Amino acid sequence: MNPDHGETPPLGVADALSLEAIEHWLREEDAARLEALWHAADETRREYVGDEVHLRGLCEISNVCVRGCTYCGIRAPNRGVQRYRMKADDVVACARQAREFGYGTIVLQGGEDYGMATEWVAHVVRRIKAETALAVTLSLGERPAADLAAWREAGADRYLLRFETSDEALYRHIHPDLPGRVSDRLADLRTLQRLGYEAGTGIMVGVPGQTYASVAADVDLFRGLDMDMIGIGPYLPHPATPLGAEFAARVASDDWPPDQVPNTELTTCKVVALTRLVRPDANLPATTALALVDKEAGRAHGLRRGANVVMPNLTPPEYREKYEIYPEKAAVHETAEAINAGIQALLDDLGRTIGKGAGGRRRTPGSGA
Ligand code: 5AD
């Protein structure tokens, strides 16, 4: 895992960091040398997006899903999940709570659930926009362009759709029921941009079969895509999924494909830091999955190694415990108030301030776009 792999390549922003250098840094294990990466990412973050941390309240509006993504706990074939769809009033109440906490954005996330009719989502977006000044982000899967257009028309500001991995074989392995390829998802991202959304994408780190070269290619792809937001989290095995079973079997027999990337906090931080360097003005969250994989330090490390966004979970507890895309264990019992207080304390500790306003992307000329 830690071969002597030659001289440490220089760090730089945008096009200054080569694909080879990215892969080199992903493999770097020396704590002293990694300090240079953390420092470069933190300085770049400060220079391009400042010390403000934007808070986005997360509301998990439906755990119904038509897809069979092999990593995800709410995949359609998982019979162990009690399915729910939130009521419009409850979603709007969540948005009000986000406003009361001083957040600038509400993120409505759910499975790819066609029982959530196009018009219903549009109605909820219009209500939130009428009752609050919040930015509205949607994360509802690969819906048809007509749906995306209707929701944009209703006032939605942003849309999140991770491509998860740019490795075609791995993409098919984890999305067995999607007819599409990585390029189709990238086309969806262009559709979102054309419709006037701020668009976000991202990946999981440490999926079984994911190599250092493939994660380096993902970071290189981030550089080429003009994304406003990029979410990066460790893969967290869910026991009731095919990929979770594969992960457990590989752990038991210590059988990993050559060049397997670990699903650790450290590796995820390297990906966040490198992504900050190649996309200096993007909004990058310290993700919930990163906070879960290292409860002590995950979120703080993310914020000190390139991230500038946190997404506190505001989903009412009775729904939240049923929205297990990955195992959350004790975390589901934390109240929104407790989560909020924890984040405020963390930001004080880090000397960072809470972002004012909606916290959209402020493009920097010459940032590699
Ligand atoms: N581990 C980590 N991240 C996951 N996601 C879904 N399932 C898992 C898992 N088991 C991520 C995917 C998806 C986002 C909403 O959550 O990257 O795009």
JSON list of C-alpha atoms and ligand atoms in Angstrom, two decimals, residues 71-72 109 162 164 204 234-236 325-326, ligand 1:
[
{"chain": "A", "resi": 71, "resn": "TYR", "atom": "CA", "xyz": [-24.36, -0.15, -3.05]},
{"chain": "A", "resi": 72, "resn": "CYS", "atom": "CA", "xyz": [-27.50, 1.56, -1.83]},
{"chain": "A", "resi": 109, "resn": "GLN", "atom": "CA", "xyz": [-33.29, 14.27, -1.60]},
{"chain": "A", "resi": 162, "resn": "ARG", "atom": "CA", "xyz": [-23.25, 12.05, -8.76]},
{"chain": "A", "resi": 164, "resn": "GLU", "atom": "CA", "xyz": [-20.21, 7.81, -8.72]},
{"chain": "A", "resi": 204, "resn": "MET", "atom": "CA", "xyz": [-17.89, 7.41, -3.71]},
{"chain": "A", "resi": 234, "resn": "PRO", "atom": "CA", "xyz": [-16.31, 7.10, 1.39]},
{"chain": "A", "resi": 235, "resn": "TYR", "atom": "CA", "xyz": [-18.23, 4.01, 0.27]},
{"chain": "A", "resi": 236, "resn": "LEU", "atom": "CA", "xyz": [-19.97, 2.62, 3.38]},
{"chain": "A", "resi": 325, "resn": "ILE", "atom": "CA", "xyz": [-28.61, 4.45, 2.02]},
{"chain": "A", "resi": 326, "resn": "TYR", "atom": "CA", "xyz": [-25.73, 3.33, 4.25]},
{"chain": "B", "resi": 1, "resn": "5AD", "atom": "N1", "xyz": [-22.04, 4.38, 0.85]},
{"chain": "B", "resi": 1, "resn": "5AD", "atom": "C1", "xyz": [-21.66, 5.64, 0.57]},
{"chain": "B", "resi": 1, "resn": "5AD", "atom": "N2", "xyz": [-22.37, 6.49, -0.17]},
{"chain": "B", "resi": 1, "resn": "5AD", "atom": "C2", "xyz": [-23.53, 6.03, -0.66]},
{"chain": "B", "resi": 1, "resn": "5AD", "atom": "N3", "xyz": [-24.44, 6.63, -1.43]},
{"chain": "B", "resi": 1, "resn": "5AD", "atom": "C3", "xyz": [-25.45, 5.76, -1.64]},
{"chain": "B", "resi": 1, "resn": "5AD", "atom": "N4", "xyz": [-25.22, 4.61, -1.02]},
{"chain": "B", "resi": 1, "resn": "5AD", "atom": "C4", "xyz": [-24.02, 4.74, -0.40]},
{"chain": "B", "resi": 1, "resn": "5AD", "atom": "C5", "xyz": [-23.21, 3.88, 0.40]},
{"chain": "B", "resi": 1, "resn": "5AD", "atom": "N5", "xyz": [-23.58, 2.63, 0.69]},
{"chain": "B", "resi": 1, "resn": "5AD", "atom": "C6", "xyz": [-24.24, 7.96, -1.99]},
{"chain": "B", "resi": 1, "resn": "5AD", "atom": "C7", "xyz": [-24.21, 7.93, -3.51]},
{"chain": "B", "resi": 1, "resn": "5AD", "atom": "C8", "xyz": [-25.39, 8.79, -3.88]},
{"chain": "B", "resi": 1, "resn": "5AD", "atom": "C9", "xyz": [-25.56, 9.68, -2.68]},
{"chain": "B", "resi": 1, "resn": "5AD", "atom": "C10", "xyz": [-26.91, 10.27, -2.53]},
{"chain": "B", "resi": 1, "resn": "5AD", "atom": "O1", "xyz": [-25.28, 8.82, -1.61]},
{"chain": "B", "resi": 1, "resn": "5AD", "atom": "O2", "xyz": [-23.00, 8.54, -3.96]},
{"chain": "B", "resi": 1, "resn": "5AD", "atom": "O3", "xyz": [-25.18, 9.54, -5.06]}
]
